[in-house]
PDB file of C-alpha atoms in Angstrom:
ATOM      1  CA  MET A   1      95.689  64.731 147.690  1.00 49.00           C
ATOM      2  CA  LYS A   2      92.187  66.849 148.624  1.00 47.00           C
ATOM      3  CA  LYS A   3      93.725  69.058 145.366  1.00 49.00           C
ATOM      4  CA  LYS A   4      93.236  66.672 143.026  1.00 47.00           C
ATOM      5  CA  LEU A   5      89.807  65.322 144.300  1.00 42.00           C
ATOM      6  CA  ASN A   6      88.899  69.165 144.060  1.00 48.00           C
ATOM      7  CA  MET A   7      90.041  68.916 140.337  1.00 47.00           C
ATOM      8  CA  ALA A   8      87.805  65.738 140.022  1.00 45.00           C
ATOM      9  CA  ALA A   9      84.877  67.230 141.467  1.00 45.00           C
ATOM     10  CA  LEU A  10      85.030  70.632 139.745  1.00 49.00           C
ATOM     11  CA  ILE A  11      85.606  68.681 135.913  1.00 46.00           C
ATOM     12  CA  MET A  12      82.660  66.716 136.529  1.00 45.00           C
ATOM     13  CA  VAL A  13      80.295  69.407 136.779  1.00 44.00           C
ATOM     14  CA  LEU A  14      82.279  71.186 134.384  1.00 48.00           C
ATOM     15  CA  MET A  15      81.111  68.347 132.410  1.00 46.00           C
ATOM     16  CA  LEU A  16      77.854  68.656 132.694  1.00 46.00           C
ATOM     17  CA  PRO A  17      76.298  71.127 130.514  1.00 45.00           C
ATOM     18  CA  LEU A  18      77.529  68.621 127.383  1.00 43.00           C
ATOM     19  CA  SER A  19      75.567  65.221 129.499  1.00 41.00           C
ATOM     20  CA  PHE A  20      72.213  66.608 128.367  1.00 39.00           C
ATOM     21  CA  GLN A  21      71.046  65.461 124.664  1.00 37.00           C
ATOM     22  CA  ALA A  22      71.530  68.196 121.581  1.00 37.00           C
ATOM     23  CA  GLN A  23      67.792  68.722 120.982  1.00 37.00           C
ATOM     24  CA  GLU A  24      65.819  72.157 120.429  1.00 45.00           C
ATOM     25  CA  SER A  25      66.549  74.873 123.130  1.00 50.00           C
ATOM     26  CA  ASP A  26      66.814  78.527 124.348  1.00 73.00           C
ATOM     27  CA  LEU A  27      69.371  77.748 126.686  1.00 89.00           C
ATOM     28  CA  GLY A  28      72.546  77.803 124.726  1.00 94.00           C
ATOM     29  CA  ASN A  29      76.570  75.913 125.012  1.00 95.00           C
ATOM     30  CA  TRP A  30      79.245  78.291 125.184  1.00 97.00           C
ATOM     31  CA  LEU A  31      83.060  76.580 125.200  1.00 97.00           C
ATOM     32  CA  ILE A  32      85.310  79.185 125.452  1.00 98.00           C
ATOM     33  CA  TYR A  33      89.417  78.824 125.818  1.00 98.00           C
ATOM     34  CA  ILE A  34      90.774  82.518 126.319  1.00 98.00           C
ATOM     35  CA  GLY A  35      95.190  81.911 126.572  1.00 98.00           C
ATOM     36  CA  ASN A  36      97.974  84.499 127.621  1.00 97.00           C
ATOM     37  CA  LYS A  37     101.606  83.797 126.632  1.00 97.00           C
ATOM     38  CA  LYS A  38     103.680  86.496 128.689  1.00 96.00           C
ATOM     39  CA  LEU A  39     107.003  87.625 125.991  1.00 97.00           C
ATOM     40  CA  ASN A  40     108.628  89.869 128.505  1.00 96.00           C
ATOM     41  CA  SER A  41     107.554  91.710 131.602  1.00 93.00           C
ATOM     42  CA  LYS A  42     106.232  93.836 129.449  1.00 97.00           C
ATOM     43  CA  TRP A  43     104.710  91.931 126.188  1.00 98.00           C
ATOM     44  CA  ASN A  44     102.045  89.276 126.593  1.00 98.00           C
ATOM     45  CA  ILE A  45     100.124  86.751 122.670  1.00 98.00           C
ATOM     46  CA  HIS A  46      96.340  86.873 123.432  1.00 98.00           C
ATOM     47  CA  ASN A  47      94.597  84.489 121.997  1.00 97.00           C
ATOM     48  CA  GLU A  48      91.062  82.963 122.431  1.00 98.00           C
ATOM     49  CA  VAL A  49      88.844  80.419 121.127  1.00 98.00           C
ATOM     50  CA  GLN A  50      84.888  79.918 120.980  1.00 98.00           C
ATOM     51  CA  TYR A  51      82.609  77.088 120.390  1.00 97.00           C
ATOM     52  CA  ARG A  52      78.854  78.262 120.692  1.00 96.00           C
ATOM     53  CA  ASN A  53      76.382  75.961 120.029  1.00 96.00           C
ATOM     54  CA  TYR A  54      72.511  76.920 120.289  1.00 94.00           C
ATOM     55  CA  ASN A  55      71.874  74.312 122.402  1.00 88.00           C
ATOM     56  CA  ALA A  56      73.692  71.896 124.566  1.00 81.00           C
ATOM     57  CA  VAL A  57      76.602  70.999 121.926  1.00 80.00           C
ATOM     58  CA  GLY A  58      76.306  70.275 118.359  1.00 84.00           C
ATOM     59  CA  ASP A  59      74.553  72.869 116.980  1.00 92.00           C
ATOM     60  CA  LEU A  60      77.462  75.252 116.047  1.00 95.00           C
ATOM     61  CA  GLU A  61      75.817  79.512 116.755  1.00 95.00           C
ATOM     62  CA  GLN A  62      79.204  80.543 116.074  1.00 97.00           C
ATOM     63  CA  LEU A  63      82.961  79.872 115.866  1.00 98.00           C
ATOM     64  CA  LEU A  64      85.222  82.716 116.924  1.00 98.00           C
ATOM     65  CA  LEU A  65      89.278  83.127 116.563  1.00 98.00           C
ATOM     66  CA  ARG A  66      90.410  86.141 118.267  1.00 98.00           C
ATOM     67  CA  THR A  67      94.046  86.745 119.141  1.00 98.00           C
ATOM     68  CA  GLY A  68      96.438  89.950 119.833  1.00 98.00           C
ATOM     69  CA  LEU A  69      99.640  91.590 120.994  1.00 98.00           C
ATOM     70  CA  GLY A  70      99.697  93.279 124.433  1.00 98.00           C
ATOM     71  CA  TYR A  71     101.447  95.674 126.035  1.00 98.00           C
ATOM     72  CA  ASN A  72     101.973  95.970 129.890  1.00 98.00           C
ATOM     73  CA  ILE A  73     102.307 100.093 130.617  1.00 97.00           C
ATOM     74  CA  ASN A  74     102.291  98.750 134.572  1.00 96.00           C
ATOM     75  CA  GLU A  75     100.571  95.958 136.584  1.00 93.00           C
ATOM     76  CA  LYS A  76      97.127  97.331 136.863  1.00 96.00           C
ATOM     77  CA  ASN A  77      96.858  98.554 133.056  1.00 98.00           C
ATOM     78  CA  ASN A  78      97.079  96.538 129.512  1.00 98.00           C
ATOM     79  CA  VAL A  79      97.097  97.886 126.013  1.00 98.00           C
ATOM     80  CA  LEU A  80      96.153  95.624 123.211  1.00 98.00           C
ATOM     81  CA  LEU A  81      95.827  95.365 119.154  1.00 98.00           C
ATOM     82  CA  GLY A  82      93.978  92.294 118.191  1.00 98.00           C
ATOM     83  CA  TYR A  83      92.722  90.403 115.112  1.00 98.00           C
ATOM     84  CA  GLY A  84      89.683  88.176 115.397  1.00 98.00           C
ATOM     85  CA  TYR A  85      88.107  86.206 112.966  1.00 98.00           C
ATOM     86  CA  ILE A  86      84.162  84.588 113.354  1.00 98.00           C
ATOM     87  CA  LEU A  87      81.740  82.448 111.823  1.00 98.00           C
ATOM     88  CA  SER A  88      78.732  82.594 112.185  1.00 97.00           C
ATOM     89  CA  GLU A  89      75.571  80.147 111.180  1.00 96.00           C
ATOM     90  CA  ASN A  90      72.392  81.986 111.438  1.00 93.00           C
ATOM     91  CA  TYR A  91      69.368  80.429 110.962  1.00 93.00           C
ATOM     92  CA  ILE A  92      66.831  81.346 107.969  1.00 92.00           C
ATOM     93  CA  GLY A  93      63.533  83.079 109.521  1.00 88.00           C
ATOM     94  CA  ASP A  94      61.808  79.987 111.558  1.00 85.00           C
ATOM     95  CA  THR A  95      63.124  77.593 109.149  1.00 89.00           C
ATOM     96  CA  ASP A  96      66.149  74.852 109.846  1.00 88.00           C
ATOM     97  CA  GLU A  97      67.947  76.204 106.468  1.00 93.00           C
ATOM     98  CA  LYS A  98      71.204  78.024 108.074  1.00 95.00           C
ATOM     99  CA  ILE A  99      73.079  80.661 106.046  1.00 96.00           C
ATOM    100  CA  SER A 100      76.845  80.967 106.862  1.00 97.00           C
ATOM    101  CA  ILE A 101      78.086  84.585 107.532  1.00 97.00           C
ATOM    102  CA  ASN A 102      82.101  85.880 107.490  1.00 98.00           C
ATOM    103  CA  GLU A 103      83.186  88.215 109.600  1.00 98.00           C
ATOM    104  CA  HIS A 104      87.078  89.920 110.144  1.00 98.00           C
ATOM    105  CA  ARG A 105      88.109  92.276 112.965  1.00 98.00           C
ATOM    106  CA  ILE A 106      90.187  94.515 113.763  1.00 98.00           C
ATOM    107  CA  PHE A 107      90.066  96.173 118.015  1.00 98.00           C
ATOM    108  CA  GLN A 108      91.713  98.108 119.860  1.00 98.00           C
ATOM    109  CA  GLN A 109      91.255  97.553 123.551  1.00 98.00           C
ATOM    110  CA  PHE A 110      92.285  98.604 127.192  1.00 98.00           C
ATOM    111  CA  THR A 111      92.058  97.366 130.354  1.00 98.00           C
ATOM    112  CA  THR A 112      92.847  98.133 134.103  1.00 98.00           C
ATOM    113  CA  LYS A 113      92.404  96.386 137.152  1.00 97.00           C
ATOM    114  CA  GLN A 114      91.823  97.110 140.988  1.00 96.00           C
ATOM    115  CA  SER A 115      91.331  95.675 144.572  1.00 94.00           C
ATOM    116  CA  VAL A 116      88.862  96.880 146.736  1.00 94.00           C
ATOM    117  CA  GLY A 117      89.392  94.744 149.828  1.00 90.00           C
ATOM    118  CA  LYS A 118      89.805  91.363 148.488  1.00 88.00           C
ATOM    119  CA  VAL A 119      87.131  91.738 145.781  1.00 94.00           C
ATOM    120  CA  GLY A 120      88.889  92.458 142.201  1.00 95.00           C
ATOM    121  CA  LEU A 121      87.495  94.527 139.716  1.00 98.00           C
ATOM    122  CA  SER A 122      88.155  94.946 136.153  1.00 98.00           C
ATOM    123  CA  HIS A 123      87.468  96.602 133.675  1.00 98.00           C
ATOM    124  CA  ARG A 124      87.519  96.639 129.941  1.00 98.00           C
ATOM    125  CA  TYR A 125      87.352  99.439 126.852  1.00 98.00           C
ATOM    126  CA  ARG A 126      87.167  97.645 123.061  1.00 98.00           C
ATOM    127  CA  PHE A 127      86.911  99.395 120.047  1.00 98.00           C
ATOM    128  CA  GLU A 128      85.988  97.229 116.999  1.00 98.00           C
ATOM    129  CA  GLN A 129      86.046  98.079 113.337  1.00 98.00           C
ATOM    130  CA  ARG A 130      83.906  95.169 111.854  1.00 98.00           C
ATOM    131  CA  PHE A 131      84.370  93.637 108.226  1.00 98.00           C
ATOM    132  CA  VAL A 132      80.884  91.584 108.263  1.00 97.00           C
ATOM    133  CA  GLU A 133      80.759  89.891 104.320  1.00 95.00           C
ATOM    134  CA  ASP A 134      80.369  93.351 101.993  1.00 93.00           C
ATOM    135  CA  ASP A 135      79.326  95.797 105.456  1.00 95.00           C
ATOM    136  CA  PHE A 136      81.864  97.595 107.272  1.00 97.00           C
ATOM    137  CA  LYS A 137      81.028  98.437 110.896  1.00 96.00           C
ATOM    138  CA  MET A 138      82.134  99.859 114.147  1.00 98.00           C
ATOM    139  CA  ARG A 139      81.413  99.431 117.560  1.00 98.00           C
ATOM    140  CA  PHE A 140      82.377  99.816 121.309  1.00 98.00           C
ATOM    141  CA  ARG A 141      82.483  97.658 124.063  1.00 98.00           C
ATOM    142  CA  TYR A 142      82.699  98.129 127.854  1.00 98.00           C
ATOM    143  CA  PHE A 143      83.032  95.306 130.634  1.00 98.00           C
ATOM    144  CA  LEU A 144      83.197  95.621 134.200  1.00 98.00           C
ATOM    145  CA  GLY A 145      84.226  92.161 136.200  1.00 98.00           C
ATOM    146  CA  ILE A 146      83.929  91.464 139.529  1.00 98.00           C
ATOM    147  CA  LYS A 147      86.039  88.546 141.050  1.00 96.00           C
ATOM    148  CA  ILE A 148      85.159  87.779 144.897  1.00 95.00           C
ATOM    149  CA  PRO A 149      87.309  84.988 146.966  1.00 94.00           C
ATOM    150  CA  LEU A 150      85.350  82.691 148.728  1.00 93.00           C
ATOM    151  CA  GLN A 151      88.154  80.598 150.071  1.00 79.00           C
ATOM    152  CA  TYR A 152      90.996  81.611 152.113  1.00 72.00           C
ATOM    153  CA  LYS A 153      94.257  79.625 153.051  1.00 68.00           C
ATOM    154  CA  GLU A 154      97.304  80.339 155.237  1.00 63.00           C
ATOM    155  CA  ASP A 155      99.436  81.098 152.563  1.00 65.00           C
ATOM    156  CA  GLY A 156      97.432  83.807 151.265  1.00 61.00           C
ATOM    157  CA  ASP A 157      95.707  81.458 148.251  1.00 73.00           C
ATOM    158  CA  SER A 158      91.866  81.406 147.971  1.00 81.00           C
ATOM    159  CA  PRO A 159      91.568  78.380 144.895  1.00 92.00           C
ATOM    160  CA  LEU A 160      87.495  79.016 144.642  1.00 95.00           C
ATOM    161  CA  TYR A 161      86.050  81.940 143.612  1.00 96.00           C
ATOM    162  CA  VAL A 162      82.922  83.734 142.580  1.00 97.00           C
ATOM    163  CA  SER A 163      82.924  85.833 138.987  1.00 98.00           C
ATOM    164  CA  ALA A 164      80.689  88.712 137.646  1.00 98.00           C
ATOM    165  CA  TYR A 165      80.143  91.059 134.712  1.00 98.00           C
ATOM    166  CA  ASN A 166      78.220  93.132 132.356  1.00 98.00           C
ATOM    167  CA  GLU A 167      79.313  94.347 128.880  1.00 98.00           C
ATOM    168  CA  ILE A 168      77.402  96.650 126.998  1.00 98.00           C
ATOM    169  CA  PHE A 169      77.617  96.793 123.140  1.00 98.00           C
ATOM    170  CA  LEU A 170      77.351  99.847 121.349  1.00 97.00           C
ATOM    171  CA  ASN A 171      77.236 100.447 117.473  1.00 97.00           C
ATOM    172  CA  THR A 172      78.227 104.055 115.982  1.00 95.00           C
ATOM    173  CA  GLU A 173      75.030 103.703 113.807  1.00 89.00           C
ATOM    174  CA  SER A 174      71.831 105.264 114.305  1.00 82.00           C
ATOM    175  CA  SER A 175      70.765 102.278 116.212  1.00 90.00           C
ATOM    176  CA  VAL A 176      73.307 102.946 119.051  1.00 95.00           C
ATOM    177  CA  PHE A 177      72.007  99.511 120.958  1.00 96.00           C
ATOM    178  CA  ASP A 178      73.687  96.774 120.154  1.00 95.00           C
ATOM    179  CA  ARG A 179      73.284  94.134 123.136  1.00 96.00           C
ATOM    180  CA  ASN A 180      73.968  93.748 126.967  1.00 98.00           C
ATOM    181  CA  ARG A 181      76.085  90.690 128.744  1.00 98.00           C
ATOM    182  CA  VAL A 182      74.969  89.927 131.794  1.00 98.00           C
ATOM    183  CA  TYR A 183      77.055  86.528 133.385  1.00 98.00           C
ATOM    184  CA  GLY A 184      77.120  85.255 137.051  1.00 98.00           C
ATOM    185  CA  GLY A 185      79.298  81.522 137.519  1.00 98.00           C
ATOM    186  CA  LEU A 186      81.799  79.930 139.854  1.00 98.00           C
ATOM    187  CA  GLY A 187      85.292  79.067 139.267  1.00 97.00           C
ATOM    188  CA  TYR A 188      88.474  78.082 141.244  1.00 96.00           C
ATOM    189  CA  THR A 189      92.280  77.851 140.121  1.00 94.00           C
ATOM    190  CA  PHE A 190      94.420  75.455 140.156  1.00 94.00           C
ATOM    191  CA  SER A 191      98.033  77.970 139.606  1.00 92.00           C
ATOM    192  CA  LYS A 192      98.739  79.438 137.765  1.00 91.00           C
ATOM    193  CA  GLN A 193      99.124  78.840 134.823  1.00 95.00           C
ATOM    194  CA  LEU A 194      95.110  77.112 134.819  1.00 96.00           C
ATOM    195  CA  ARG A 195      91.668  78.072 136.203  1.00 96.00           C
ATOM    196  CA  LEU A 196      88.057  76.617 135.317  1.00 98.00           C
ATOM    197  CA  GLU A 197      85.239  78.542 135.197  1.00 98.00           C
ATOM    198  CA  LEU A 198      81.679  77.714 134.729  1.00 98.00           C
ATOM    199  CA  GLY A 199      79.295  80.275 134.875  1.00 98.00           C
ATOM    200  CA  TYR A 200      75.370  81.524 133.107  1.00 97.00           C
ATOM    201  CA  MET A 201      74.940  84.573 130.908  1.00 97.00           C
ATOM    202  CA  ASN A 202      72.240  86.043 129.806  1.00 96.00           C
ATOM    203  CA  GLN A 203      73.167  88.070 125.860  1.00 94.00           C
ATOM    204  CA  PHE A 204      69.842  90.362 125.384  1.00 93.00           C
ATOM    205  CA  PHE A 205      69.440  92.551 122.312  1.00 91.00           C
ATOM    206  CA  GLU A 206      66.794  96.086 121.725  1.00 85.00           C
ATOM    207  CA  THR A 207      63.535  93.620 121.313  1.00 84.00           C
ATOM    208  CA  SER A 208      64.795  89.651 122.275  1.00 86.00           C
ATOM    209  CA  GLY A 209      67.418  87.641 124.774  1.00 88.00           C
ATOM    210  CA  ARG A 210      68.666  84.187 124.994  1.00 90.00           C
ATOM    211  CA  ASP A 211      70.626  82.246 127.782  1.00 94.00           C
ATOM    212  CA  GLN A 212      73.662  80.481 127.814  1.00 94.00           C
ATOM    213  CA  ILE A 213      75.906  78.504 129.495  1.00 96.00           C
ATOM    214  CA  ASN A 214      79.524  79.323 129.686  1.00 97.00           C
ATOM    215  CA  ILE A 215      82.542  76.919 130.372  1.00 97.00           C
ATOM    216  CA  ILE A 216      85.633  78.489 130.009  1.00 98.00           C
ATOM    217  CA  ALA A 217      89.499  77.954 130.480  1.00 98.00           C
ATOM    218  CA  PHE A 218      92.249  80.165 131.777  1.00 98.00           C
ATOM    219  CA  VAL A 219      95.435  79.361 130.825  1.00 97.00           C
ATOM    220  CA  ASN A 220      98.739  81.450 131.042  1.00 95.00           C
ATOM    221  CA  PHE A 221     101.765  79.961 129.230  1.00 90.00           C
TER     222      PHE A 221
END
């Protein structure tokens, strides 16, 4: 019963950003699903959907679909070859008009995990080849994630946790710096198959920045 109450409370908290009326705002909202299908002890399929809004909900900024085939070198290290489709709805200047931009992306990544006491660390190195309409671009990304448990049970489980990360994006062209993302959130692990996070992210570019509320579901099946 206690676990069901905790789950209901967390779902209510996660739904709070969606309860606000859609209006012009500098605070965006990202709804994110990240799935992982284990094929065997070595191979897995990654799948991901991100629905990014300019405001609370309803004003599409970007739809991102990503998938990939991963291989576990060992328990701590994974390599993955992936593909992504990204639809961006960009405003034209200061007008209310939008233009649609289509991008097809191929990427390769290496992820490694480590533990420092109860704290979990993850490093992800990703190299992207981006086909944005008629342009071809390449980009490198480095992600450093931290996961800190907040609860300790006799059976060793710690369902409630704090999550944080920093990810920097670097272009291979003359304008090297692309963007940087800083994130902090609160998560709950319901089972080995499901965990949810609610977090705040700041994304800043060379001359501008933007804030987002992120709602993330991690699903293993």
